[in-house]
Amino acid sequence: MLNLNQPVNSTGTANEEVYKILIYDKFCQNILSPLIHVKDLRKHGVTLYFLIDKDRKPVHDVPAVYFIQPTQSNIQRVIADASRSLYDSFHLNFSSSIPRPLLEDLASGTLNLDSIDKISKVHDQYLEFVTLEDNLFSLAQEFCYEQLNDPSAGDREIEEIIERIVSGLFCVLATLAVVPIIRCPHGGPAEMVASALDQKLRDHLLSKNNLFSEGGNFVGSFQRPILCIFDRNFELSVGIQHDFRYRPLVHDVLGLKLNRLSVQGEKGGMKSYELDSSDLFWATNGSLEFPEVAVEIETQLNKYKKDVDEVNRRTGGTGGAEFDGTDLIGNTKHLMNAVNSLPELTERKHVIDKHTNIATVLLGEIKERSLDSYAKKENDMLIRGGIDRNELLGVLKGKGNKMDKLRFAIIYLISSENINPSEVEAVEAALRESEVDTSAFQYVKKIKSLNVSLASANSASRSNIVDWAEKLYGQSISAVTAGVKNLLASDRQLALTRTVEALMEGKPNPEIDSYLVFDPRAPKSSSGTSSSHLKGPFKEAIVFMIGGGNYMEYGSLQELVQHQQPVKHVIYGTTEILTGSEFVKQLASLGHKMGLNNNIATSSIH
């Protein structure tokens, strides 16, 4: 794209001789941000870059590369830019397929203003997703959980959200050039997305020049991957609980966004850092518990000091060794080696300093908010299916901010098989005492009580309750609490990971036997049923979570593949990456919409 849609040269960069300008919108800026740095843009001949809605001065004789979403406002802006001859030529790249009406608007608009000759090329790039790591992507579609579970949402609104998700997933599959076999649980948003995606892929495969050449470039295997689609309600607790591993902690506590974060520097002032796969320490230690990371930083620092001392010793930089010229060739060699090792040592020191600073800030938060205790007790609750009352109230009256306490209380609700009304009242009283807005707690309590009445109702009245509840509460009835066994096994493996493992193995398993199967390449009649080639085993999987994912789930899936032989490959994607606080705010918003406000003046959640 940066090479004006010509093949790049052998070094993987565009022709530097052709200077060009890059224009993007906010959404496409987020797509580019984790992938390419400013210095890399220079290598591709990009000298200036602007947001499309900023006022820009003409730069004649220079081509412009536009990377934008196909929206009405963007099209109008391109027409205006072309009519003013801002640039020599316009190379338009749309993040997803441009609808025909908009393409016609672009053609007629530029024709009427006599500027159609300025438009050199129009490309559909199918890039409507944000790649955060090699195996992690987000569709950057905000508030999906809240919108899909909103009791007031009409059918058309739900369909539009599903359509947007399907379009994003289609872009991911087009980029990977694979047509997967799709599996999902019955009902809810997961089935709606799977069914619509199946239809979209079928329609596309009918065209002669489709995007899916046989084989594709997914790890170079000939077997098709499996796409497992889930809805956040499948395992609600993971969106809320505290985790004590490095990557989830940095995201949840320090607000990692698009692989960037800002923290307080050692000497005051804010420091901005990038954390991506180019940072080897982050890639290697992201899944370790925080204390292990602290030890690893110390180890790396000692190793660095030792290597620096070694360089100094060899070049006579310390130790008072005098240079007498007797071993001129030997000394010159050592000096050359030292000079060559300097950039690598400098980079190592930079990485160590970065993670020391991040770990120091994290440690401050952990001590102040007792985050290690929250993570351990929540995990214990989910495994044991409950907690001692005194311990429960002790946590709610102890350290931690309002959001920590609210998250802990919701995990208590989700994990308890039998809810004790007086205990719940005591929890609510403790939350009110800390001036916490309990709307999210009330929302989960309501859904939980509906699930309990579902379980106890006989089959005739059960369907009535389901009808009534789905009308009243949207999709969220599906499974906030499908029993503790669906939340966490005693070996800490998440239900999602366990299910994905079973789907990849393809052996008969009561947990997944009822899952739907869609094969877009198969005749329509056989879809939804399972035939032998759709069963697996699969070497590769794409796992997609509707309604918000997180680094805890991502880490759990990557751990799964590391321990398996033969080697497997899992890509994790979601509608948006959410911290526990961001997700609970969506639950609170649903609580407000259902009139479940707490009976104190609503205070802000910090």
Coordinates of C-alpha atoms in Angstrom, one line a residue:
M1 CA 0.0 0.0 0.0
L2 CA 2.8 2.4 0.9
N3 CA 4.5 1.6 -2.4
L4 CA 1.4 2.8 -4.3
N5 CA 0.2 -0.8 -4.4
Q6 CA 3.2 -2.0 -6.4
P7 CA 5.3 -5.0 -5.1
V8 CA 7.9 -4.0 -2.5
N9 CA 11.6 -4.6 -3.2
S10 CA 13.7 -7.4 -1.7
T11 CA 14.3 -5.6 1.6
G12 CA 10.6 -5.4 2.2
T13 CA 10.5 -1.6 1.8
A14 CA 8.8 0.6 -0.8
N15 CA 10.7 2.7 -3.3
E16 CA 12.2 5.5 -1.3
E17 CA 12.8 7.7 -4.3
V18 CA 9.0 8.3 -4.7
Y19 CA 8.1 10.7 -1.9
K20 CA 4.5 10.5 -0.8
I21 CA 2.0 11.7 1.7
L22 CA -0.1 9.4 3.9
I23 CA -3.6 10.4 4.8
Y24 CA -5.7 8.3 7.3
D25 CA -8.8 8.6 9.5
K26 CA -8.8 7.9 13.3
F27 CA -9.8 4.2 12.9
C28 CA -7.1 3.5 10.3
Q29 CA -4.6 5.3 12.5
N30 CA -5.3 2.8 15.2
I31 CA -4.7 0.0 12.7
L32 CA -1.3 1.4 11.6
S33 CA -0.2 2.4 15.1
P34 CA 0.9 -1.0 16.5
L35 CA 2.3 -2.1 13.1
I36 CA 4.5 0.7 11.8
H37 CA 6.6 3.4 13.5
V38 CA 7.4 6.9 12.2
K39 CA 11.0 5.9 11.3
D40 CA 9.6 3.0 9.3
L41 CA 7.4 5.4 7.3
R42 CA 10.5 7.3 6.3
K43 CA 11.9 4.1 4.9
H44 CA 8.9 3.7 2.7
G45 CA 9.3 7.2 1.3
V46 CA 6.4 8.8 3.4
T47 CA 7.5 12.3 4.3
L48 CA 4.3 13.7 5.7
Y49 CA 1.2 12.1 7.3
F50 CA -2.1 13.7 8.3
L51 CA -5.5 12.8 9.7
I52 CA -8.1 13.3 6.9
D53 CA -10.3 15.7 8.8
K54 CA -7.5 18.2 9.5
D55 CA -7.1 21.2 7.3
R56 CA -4.2 20.5 4.9
K57 CA -2.2 22.7 2.5
P58 CA -1.6 21.7 -1.1
V59 CA 1.6 19.7 -1.8
H60 CA 1.9 19.6 -5.6
D61 CA 3.8 17.0 -7.6
V62 CA 3.5 14.5 -4.8
P63 CA 1.2 11.4 -4.8
A64 CA -1.0 10.8 -1.7
V65 CA -1.8 7.4 -0.2
Y66 CA -5.2 7.5 1.5
F67 CA -6.0 4.7 4.1
I68 CA -9.5 5.3 5.3
Q69 CA -12.8 3.6 6.2
P70 CA -15.4 3.7 3.4
T71 CA -17.8 6.2 5.0
Q72 CA -19.9 9.0 3.4
S73 CA -17.9 11.7 5.2
N74 CA -14.6 10.3 4.1
I75 CA -15.7 10.1 0.5
Q76 CA -16.9 13.7 0.5
R77 CA -13.5 14.7 2.0
V78 CA -11.7 12.9 -0.8
I79 CA -13.8 14.6 -3.4
A80 CA -13.1 18.0 -1.9
D81 CA -9.3 17.3 -1.7
A82 CA -9.3 16.1 -5.4
S83 CA -11.3 19.2 -6.6
R84 CA -8.7 21.5 -4.8
S85 CA -5.8 19.5 -6.4
L86 CA -4.2 19.1 -3.1
Y87 CA -1.9 16.4 -4.4
D88 CA -0.5 15.1 -7.7
S89 CA -2.4 11.8 -7.6
F90 CA -4.7 10.0 -5.2
H91 CA -4.2 6.3 -4.3
L92 CA -7.3 5.3 -2.3
N93 CA -7.2 2.4 0.0
F94 CA -10.3 1.4 1.9
S95 CA -10.1 -0.6 5.2
S96 CA -13.0 -2.8 4.0
S97 CA -14.9 -3.3 0.8
I98 CA -16.4 0.0 -0.4
P99 CA -20.2 -0.3 -1.0
R100 CA -21.3 0.3 -4.5
P101 CA -23.4 3.4 -3.7
L102 CA -20.3 5.1 -2.1
L103 CA -18.2 4.2 -5.1
E104 CA -20.7 5.8 -7.4
D105 CA -20.8 8.9 -5.2
L106 CA -17.0 9.1 -5.5
A107 CA -17.1 8.7 -9.3
S108 CA -19.9 11.2 -9.8
G109 CA -18.5 13.7 -7.3
T110 CA -15.0 13.8 -8.9
L111 CA -16.5 13.8 -12.4
N112 CA -18.8 16.8 -11.6
L113 CA -15.8 18.8 -10.3
D114 CA -13.6 17.7 -13.2
S115 CA -11.1 16.0 -10.9
I116 CA -11.6 12.3 -11.7
D117 CA -8.2 12.2 -13.4
K118 CA -6.6 12.8 -10.0
I119 CA -7.8 9.4 -8.7
S120 CA -5.1 6.9 -9.7
K121 CA -6.3 3.7 -8.0
V122 CA -9.0 2.5 -5.6
H123 CA -8.3 -0.6 -3.5
D124 CA -10.3 -2.6 -1.0
Q125 CA -7.6 -3.7 1.5
Y126 CA -9.7 -5.8 3.9
L127 CA -7.8 -4.6 6.9
E128 CA -10.6 -3.6 9.3
F129 CA -8.9 -5.0 12.4
V130 CA -6.1 -4.1 14.7
T131 CA -3.1 -6.5 15.0
L132 CA -1.6 -6.2 18.5
E133 CA 0.7 -9.2 18.3
D134 CA 1.3 -12.0 15.8
N135 CA -1.5 -14.1 17.4
L136 CA -3.7 -11.3 18.8
F137 CA -6.2 -9.0 17.0
S138 CA -9.1 -6.8 17.9
L139 CA -11.9 -5.4 15.7
A140 CA -11.8 -2.2 17.8
Q141 CA -15.6 -2.2 18.0
E142 CA -16.5 -0.6 21.2
F143 CA -19.3 -1.4 23.7
C144 CA -20.4 -4.6 21.8
Y145 CA -21.3 -6.4 25.0
E146 CA -23.5 -3.5 26.2
Q147 CA -25.2 -3.1 22.8
L148 CA -25.9 -6.8 22.3
N149 CA -27.4 -7.2 25.8
D150 CA -29.3 -3.9 25.9
P151 CA -32.9 -4.7 26.7
S152 CA -34.1 -1.8 24.6
A153 CA -32.1 -2.8 21.5
G154 CA -34.3 -3.6 18.4
D155 CA -33.7 -6.4 15.9
R156 CA -32.3 -4.0 13.4
E157 CA -29.7 -2.6 15.8
I158 CA -28.6 -6.1 16.8
E159 CA -28.3 -7.1 13.1
E160 CA -26.2 -4.0 12.4
I161 CA -23.7 -5.0 15.2
I162 CA -23.6 -8.6 14.0
E163 CA -23.0 -7.3 10.4
R164 CA -20.1 -5.1 11.6
I165 CA -18.5 -8.1 13.5
V166 CA -18.9 -10.4 10.5
S167 CA -17.3 -7.8 8.2
G168 CA -14.3 -7.5 10.6
L169 CA -13.9 -11.3 10.8
F170 CA -14.2 -11.5 7.0
C171 CA -11.2 -9.1 6.7
V172 CA -9.2 -11.2 9.1
L173 CA -9.9 -14.4 7.1
A174 CA -9.2 -12.6 3.8
T175 CA -5.8 -11.4 5.1
L176 CA -5.0 -15.0 6.2
A177 CA -6.4 -16.3 2.9
V178 CA -8.2 -19.1 4.6
V179 CA -11.8 -20.4 4.7
P180 CA -12.1 -22.1 8.1
I181 CA -14.6 -24.6 9.5
I182 CA -16.7 -22.6 12.0
R183 CA -17.8 -24.0 15.4
C184 CA -19.9 -22.2 18.0
P185 CA -22.3 -23.0 20.9
H186 CA -26.1 -22.9 20.2
G187 CA -27.9 -19.6 20.4
G188 CA -27.0 -16.1 21.3
P189 CA -24.6 -13.7 19.4
A190 CA -22.1 -16.5 18.7
E191 CA -24.5 -18.5 16.5
M192 CA -25.8 -15.3 14.8
V193 CA -22.2 -14.3 13.9
A194 CA -21.2 -17.8 12.8
S195 CA -24.3 -18.2 10.6
A196 CA -23.9 -14.7 9.0
L197 CA -20.2 -15.2 8.4
D198 CA -20.9 -18.6 6.8
Q199 CA -23.3 -17.0 4.4
K200 CA -20.9 -14.1 3.6
L201 CA -18.1 -16.5 2.8
R202 CA -20.4 -18.7 0.7
D203 CA -21.5 -15.7 -1.4
H204 CA -17.9 -14.5 -1.8
L205 CA -16.7 -18.0 -2.9
L206 CA -19.2 -18.0 -5.8
S207 CA -17.3 -15.2 -7.5
K208 CA -14.5 -16.3 -9.9
N209 CA -11.7 -14.0 -8.6
N210 CA -12.3 -14.4 -4.9
L211 CA -9.8 -13.6 -2.1
F212 CA -9.3 -17.1 -0.9
S213 CA -6.7 -18.9 -3.0
E214 CA -6.3 -22.5 -2.0
G215 CA -4.0 -23.2 0.9
G216 CA -3.6 -19.6 2.0
N217 CA -0.7 -18.4 4.1
F218 CA -1.8 -19.6 7.6
V219 CA 1.4 -21.2 8.9
G220 CA 1.9 -22.9 5.6
S221 CA -0.2 -25.9 6.4
F222 CA -2.6 -27.5 3.9
Q223 CA -5.2 -28.3 6.5
R224 CA -8.0 -25.7 7.0
P225 CA -8.1 -24.1 10.5
I226 CA -11.1 -24.1 12.8
L227 CA -12.7 -20.8 13.8
C228 CA -14.3 -21.1 17.3
I229 CA -16.7 -18.2 18.1
F230 CA -17.9 -17.5 21.6
D231 CA -19.9 -14.8 23.4
R232 CA -18.6 -13.1 26.5
N233 CA -21.4 -14.7 28.6
F234 CA -19.8 -18.1 27.9
E235 CA -17.3 -17.2 30.7
L236 CA -18.2 -13.9 32.2
S237 CA -15.8 -14.1 35.2
V238 CA -12.7 -13.8 33.0
G239 CA -13.8 -10.3 31.9
I240 CA -14.0 -9.2 35.5
Q241 CA -11.4 -11.0 37.7
H242 CA -8.0 -9.8 38.7
D243 CA -5.0 -11.6 37.3
F244 CA -1.5 -11.6 38.7
R245 CA 0.5 -12.3 35.5
Y246 CA 2.6 -9.6 34.0
R247 CA 0.9 -8.9 30.7
P248 CA -2.7 -8.9 32.1
L249 CA -1.5 -6.8 35.1
V250 CA 0.1 -4.2 32.9
H251 CA -3.0 -4.0 30.8
D252 CA -5.5 -3.9 33.7
V253 CA -3.6 -1.7 36.1
L254 CA -1.6 0.6 33.8
G255 CA -4.0 0.8 30.8
L256 CA -2.0 -0.7 28.0
K257 CA -3.6 0.6 24.7
L258 CA -2.5 -0.3 21.2
N259 CA 0.7 -1.7 22.7
R260 CA 1.5 1.7 24.3
L261 CA 1.4 3.0 27.9
S262 CA 2.4 6.0 29.9
V263 CA 3.7 5.6 33.5
Q264 CA 5.3 7.9 36.1
G265 CA 9.0 8.2 35.4
E266 CA 11.6 7.7 38.2
K267 CA 12.5 11.3 38.2
G268 CA 8.9 12.6 37.9
G269 CA 7.1 13.4 34.6
M270 CA 5.4 10.8 32.5
K271 CA 7.3 8.2 30.4
S272 CA 5.8 6.6 27.3
Y273 CA 6.7 3.0 26.4
E274 CA 5.9 0.6 23.6
L275 CA 5.4 -3.0 24.5
D276 CA 5.2 -5.3 21.5
S277 CA 6.9 -8.4 20.0
S278 CA 10.1 -6.4 19.2
D279 CA 10.6 -6.2 23.0
L280 CA 12.0 -9.6 23.7
F281 CA 11.6 -9.3 27.5
W282 CA 7.9 -8.6 27.1
A283 CA 7.4 -11.4 24.6
T284 CA 9.2 -13.9 26.8
N285 CA 8.0 -13.0 30.3
G286 CA 4.5 -11.6 29.7
S287 CA 2.8 -14.8 30.9
L288 CA 4.8 -15.1 34.2
E289 CA 3.4 -14.1 37.6
F290 CA 4.6 -10.7 38.8
P291 CA 7.2 -11.9 41.4
E292 CA 8.8 -14.1 38.8
V293 CA 9.1 -11.1 36.4
A294 CA 10.8 -9.0 39.2
V295 CA 13.4 -11.8 39.6
E296 CA 13.9 -12.0 35.8
I297 CA 14.5 -8.2 35.6
E298 CA 17.2 -8.6 38.4
T299 CA 18.8 -11.6 36.6
Q300 CA 18.9 -9.6 33.3
L301 CA 20.4 -6.6 35.1
N302 CA 23.2 -8.7 36.7
K303 CA 23.9 -10.4 33.3
Y304 CA 24.1 -7.0 31.7
K305 CA 26.5 -5.7 34.3
K306 CA 28.7 -8.8 33.9
D307 CA 28.9 -8.3 30.1
V308 CA 29.8 -4.6 30.5
D309 CA 32.5 -5.5 33.0
E310 CA 33.8 -8.1 30.5
V311 CA 34.0 -5.5 27.7
N312 CA 35.8 -3.1 30.0
R313 CA 38.2 -5.7 31.1
R314 CA 39.1 -6.8 27.6
T315 CA 39.6 -3.2 26.4
G316 CA 41.5 -2.1 29.4
G317 CA 38.7 0.3 30.4
T318 CA 39.0 -0.5 34.1
G319 CA 41.3 -2.2 36.5
G320 CA 44.2 0.2 35.8
A321 CA 45.8 -2.0 33.1
E322 CA 48.3 0.1 31.2
F323 CA 48.4 0.0 27.4
D324 CA 52.0 -0.9 26.5
G325 CA 51.5 -1.6 22.8
T326 CA 53.0 -5.1 23.0
D327 CA 49.8 -6.9 21.9
L328 CA 48.6 -4.3 19.4
I329 CA 46.7 -6.7 17.2
G330 CA 45.0 -8.4 20.2
N331 CA 44.0 -5.1 21.7
T332 CA 42.7 -3.8 18.3
K333 CA 40.6 -7.0 18.0
H334 CA 39.1 -6.5 21.5
L335 CA 38.3 -2.9 20.7
M336 CA 36.6 -3.9 17.5
N337 CA 34.5 -6.5 19.3
A338 CA 33.6 -4.0 22.0
V339 CA 32.5 -1.3 19.5
N340 CA 30.4 -3.9 17.8
S341 CA 28.7 -5.1 21.0
L342 CA 27.9 -1.5 22.2
P343 CA 24.6 -1.1 20.3
E344 CA 23.3 -4.5 21.6
L345 CA 24.3 -3.6 25.2
T346 CA 22.7 -0.2 24.9
E347 CA 19.5 -1.7 23.7
R348 CA 19.5 -4.3 26.5
K349 CA 20.0 -1.5 29.1
H350 CA 17.1 0.4 27.6
V351 CA 14.8 -2.6 27.9
I352 CA 15.9 -3.4 31.5
D353 CA 15.3 0.3 32.5
K354 CA 11.9 0.3 30.8
H355 CA 10.7 -2.9 32.6
T356 CA 12.2 -1.8 35.9
N357 CA 10.2 1.4 35.8
I358 CA 7.0 -0.4 34.8
A359 CA 7.5 -3.0 37.5
T360 CA 8.2 -0.4 40.1
V361 CA 4.9 1.5 39.3
L362 CA 3.0 -1.9 39.3
L363 CA 4.5 -2.8 42.6
G364 CA 3.3 0.5 44.1
E365 CA -0.3 -0.3 42.9
I366 CA -0.2 -3.9 44.0
K367 CA 0.8 -2.9 47.6
E368 CA -1.6 0.0 47.8
R369 CA -4.6 -2.0 46.5
S370 CA -3.6 -5.6 47.7
L371 CA -4.0 -6.8 44.1
D372 CA -2.2 -10.1 44.8
S373 CA -4.8 -10.9 47.5
Y374 CA -7.7 -10.1 45.1
A375 CA -6.3 -12.3 42.4
K376 CA -5.7 -15.3 44.7
K377 CA -9.0 -15.0 46.6
E378 CA -11.1 -14.6 43.3
N379 CA -9.3 -17.7 41.9
D380 CA -10.0 -19.7 45.0
M381 CA -13.7 -18.6 45.0
L382 CA -14.1 -19.8 41.4
I383 CA -12.4 -23.1 42.1
R384 CA -14.2 -23.8 45.4
G385 CA -17.5 -22.3 44.5
G386 CA -17.7 -19.9 47.4
I387 CA -15.8 -18.1 50.2
D388 CA -16.0 -17.8 54.0
R389 CA -18.3 -14.9 55.0
N390 CA -15.8 -13.2 57.3
E391 CA -13.1 -13.4 54.6
L392 CA -15.5 -12.0 52.0
L393 CA -16.5 -9.0 54.1
G394 CA -12.9 -8.5 55.2
V395 CA -11.8 -8.0 51.6
L396 CA -14.7 -5.6 50.9
K397 CA -13.8 -3.5 54.0
G398 CA -10.0 -3.7 53.4
K399 CA -7.6 -2.3 50.8
G400 CA -8.5 -1.7 47.2
N401 CA -10.3 1.0 45.2
K402 CA -14.1 1.0 44.6
M403 CA -13.7 -0.9 41.3
D404 CA -11.6 -3.6 42.9
K405 CA -14.2 -4.2 45.5
L406 CA -17.1 -4.2 43.0
R407 CA -15.2 -6.7 40.8
F408 CA -14.6 -9.0 43.8
A409 CA -18.2 -8.8 44.8
I410 CA -19.4 -9.8 41.3
I411 CA -16.9 -12.7 41.2
Y412 CA -18.4 -13.8 44.5
L413 CA -21.9 -13.8 42.9
I414 CA -20.8 -15.7 39.8
S415 CA -18.8 -18.3 41.7
S416 CA -21.4 -19.1 44.4
E417 CA -23.6 -22.1 43.5
N418 CA -26.2 -21.3 46.2
I419 CA -26.7 -17.6 47.0
N420 CA -27.4 -16.8 50.6
P421 CA -29.7 -13.8 50.7
S422 CA -28.4 -12.4 54.0
E423 CA -24.8 -12.7 52.7
V424 CA -25.7 -10.8 49.6
E425 CA -27.3 -8.1 51.6
A426 CA -24.2 -7.8 53.8
V427 CA -22.1 -7.6 50.6
E428 CA -24.3 -4.8 49.2
A429 CA -24.1 -3.0 52.5
A430 CA -20.3 -3.2 52.5
L431 CA -20.3 -1.9 48.9
R432 CA -22.6 1.0 49.8
E433 CA -20.4 1.8 52.8
S434 CA -17.5 2.3 50.4
E435 CA -19.8 4.4 48.2
V436 CA -19.7 2.0 45.3
D437 CA -22.3 2.2 42.5
T438 CA -23.7 -1.3 42.7
S439 CA -25.6 -1.3 39.4
A440 CA -23.3 -3.9 37.8
F441 CA -23.6 -6.1 40.9
Q442 CA -27.5 -5.8 40.7
Y443 CA -27.4 -6.6 37.0
V444 CA -25.4 -9.8 37.5
K445 CA -27.6 -10.7 40.5
K446 CA -30.7 -10.4 38.4
I447 CA -29.4 -12.5 35.6
K448 CA -28.2 -15.1 38.1
S449 CA -31.6 -15.3 39.8
L450 CA -33.2 -15.8 36.4
N451 CA -30.8 -18.6 35.7
V452 CA -31.6 -20.2 39.0
S453 CA -35.4 -20.0 38.3
L454 CA -34.7 -21.5 34.9
A455 CA -32.9 -24.5 36.5
S456 CA -35.7 -25.1 38.9
A457 CA -38.7 -24.5 36.6
N458 CA -40.3 -27.5 34.8
S459 CA -39.9 -27.7 31.1
A460 CA -43.3 -26.2 30.2
S461 CA -42.9 -23.0 32.3
R462 CA -39.2 -22.9 31.5
S463 CA -39.8 -21.9 27.9
N464 CA -42.1 -19.2 29.0
I465 CA -39.4 -17.8 31.4
V466 CA -36.9 -17.9 28.6
D467 CA -39.2 -16.0 26.2
W468 CA -40.0 -13.5 28.9
A469 CA -36.4 -13.1 30.0
E470 CA -35.0 -12.8 26.5
K471 CA -37.6 -10.1 25.7
L472 CA -36.7 -8.3 28.9
Y473 CA -32.9 -8.8 29.1
G474 CA -31.8 -9.3 25.5
Q475 CA -29.2 -12.0 24.9
S476 CA -27.6 -12.1 28.4
I477 CA -29.9 -14.8 29.7
S478 CA -27.8 -17.3 27.7
A479 CA -25.3 -18.3 30.4
V480 CA -23.9 -15.9 33.0
T481 CA -23.6 -18.8 35.3
A482 CA -23.9 -22.1 33.7
G483 CA -22.7 -23.7 36.9
V484 CA -19.3 -23.4 38.5
K485 CA -17.8 -26.3 36.5
N486 CA -18.1 -24.0 33.4
L487 CA -16.0 -21.3 35.1
L488 CA -12.7 -22.7 36.2
A489 CA -11.3 -26.2 36.6
S490 CA -9.1 -26.9 39.6
D491 CA -6.0 -26.8 37.3
R492 CA -6.7 -23.1 36.6
Q493 CA -7.4 -23.8 32.9
L494 CA -10.1 -21.5 31.7
A495 CA -13.4 -23.0 30.3
L496 CA -12.6 -21.3 27.0
T497 CA -9.2 -22.9 26.8
R498 CA -10.6 -26.3 27.7
T499 CA -13.3 -26.0 25.1
V500 CA -11.0 -24.8 22.3
E501 CA -8.7 -27.8 23.2
A502 CA -11.6 -30.2 22.8
L503 CA -12.7 -28.6 19.6
M504 CA -9.2 -28.9 18.1
E505 CA -8.8 -32.5 19.2
G506 CA -12.1 -33.4 17.6
K507 CA -12.8 -36.4 19.8
P508 CA -16.4 -37.1 21.1
N509 CA -16.9 -34.9 24.2
P510 CA -20.2 -34.2 25.9
E511 CA -19.1 -30.5 26.5
I512 CA -18.9 -29.8 22.7
D513 CA -21.1 -32.4 21.0
S514 CA -23.9 -29.9 20.8
Y515 CA -21.8 -27.2 19.1
L516 CA -22.9 -26.1 15.7
V517 CA -20.7 -26.7 12.6
F518 CA -20.5 -24.5 9.5
D519 CA -18.4 -25.3 6.5
P520 CA -18.7 -22.4 3.9
R521 CA -17.1 -24.7 1.2
A522 CA -19.7 -27.5 1.7
P523 CA -23.2 -27.7 0.1
K524 CA -25.7 -25.6 2.1
S525 CA -27.8 -28.6 3.1
S526 CA -25.0 -30.1 5.2
S527 CA -24.2 -27.0 7.2
G528 CA -25.1 -27.0 10.9
T529 CA -24.5 -30.7 11.1
S530 CA -21.2 -32.4 11.6
S531 CA -19.5 -34.8 9.1
S532 CA -16.2 -36.6 9.7
H533 CA -13.8 -34.1 7.9
L534 CA -15.2 -31.3 10.0
K535 CA -14.3 -33.0 13.3
G536 CA -10.6 -32.6 13.3
P537 CA -8.1 -32.9 14.7
F538 CA -7.0 -29.4 13.8
K539 CA -3.4 -28.0 14.0
E540 CA -4.6 -24.3 13.8
A541 CA -7.4 -22.4 15.4
I542 CA -8.8 -18.9 15.4
V543 CA -10.7 -18.2 18.6
F544 CA -13.0 -15.2 18.6
M545 CA -14.7 -13.7 21.6
I546 CA -17.8 -11.4 21.0
G547 CA -18.3 -8.7 23.6
G548 CA -14.7 -8.0 24.8
G549 CA -11.6 -10.1 25.4
N550 CA -8.5 -9.6 27.5
Y551 CA -4.9 -10.6 27.9
M552 CA -5.8 -13.3 30.5
E553 CA -7.7 -15.3 27.9
Y554 CA -5.0 -14.7 25.3
G555 CA -2.3 -15.9 27.7
S556 CA -4.2 -19.0 28.6
L557 CA -4.6 -20.0 24.9
Q558 CA -1.0 -19.4 24.2
E559 CA 0.0 -21.5 27.2
L560 CA -2.2 -24.3 25.8
V561 CA -0.3 -24.5 22.5
Q562 CA 3.1 -24.3 24.1
H563 CA 2.5 -27.5 26.0
Q564 CA 1.2 -29.5 23.1
Q565 CA 2.9 -32.0 20.7
P566 CA 2.8 -31.8 17.7
V567 CA 3.0 -28.0 17.7
K568 CA -0.4 -26.2 17.3
H569 CA -1.1 -22.6 16.5
V570 CA -3.9 -20.5 18.0
I571 CA -4.8 -16.9 17.1
Y572 CA -7.1 -15.0 19.6
G573 CA -9.3 -12.2 18.5
T574 CA -12.1 -10.1 20.1
T575 CA -14.5 -7.3 19.3
E576 CA -12.4 -5.1 21.7
I577 CA -9.7 -5.7 24.4
L578 CA -11.1 -4.6 27.7
T579 CA -9.7 -4.2 31.2
G580 CA -11.8 -5.5 34.1
S581 CA -12.9 -1.9 35.0
E582 CA -14.0 -1.1 31.4
F583 CA -16.1 -4.3 31.2
V584 CA -17.7 -3.7 34.6
K585 CA -18.7 -0.2 33.4
Q586 CA -20.6 -1.9 30.6
L587 CA -22.4 -4.1 33.1
A588 CA -23.2 -1.1 35.2
S589 CA -24.6 0.7 32.2
L590 CA -26.9 -2.3 31.6
G591 CA -27.9 -2.2 35.2
H592 CA -28.9 1.4 34.9
K593 CA -30.9 0.7 31.7
M594 CA -32.8 -2.0 33.5
G595 CA -33.6 0.4 36.4
L596 CA -31.4 -1.5 38.8
N597 CA -29.8 1.6 40.2
N598 CA -28.5 1.4 43.8
N599 CA -30.3 3.2 46.4
I600 CA -27.6 5.8 47.2
A601 CA -26.8 8.8 45.0
T602 CA -24.8 7.3 42.2
S603 CA -21.2 8.0 42.7
S604 CA -18.5 7.7 40.2
I605 CA -16.6 4.4 40.0
H606 CA -12.8 4.9 40.2

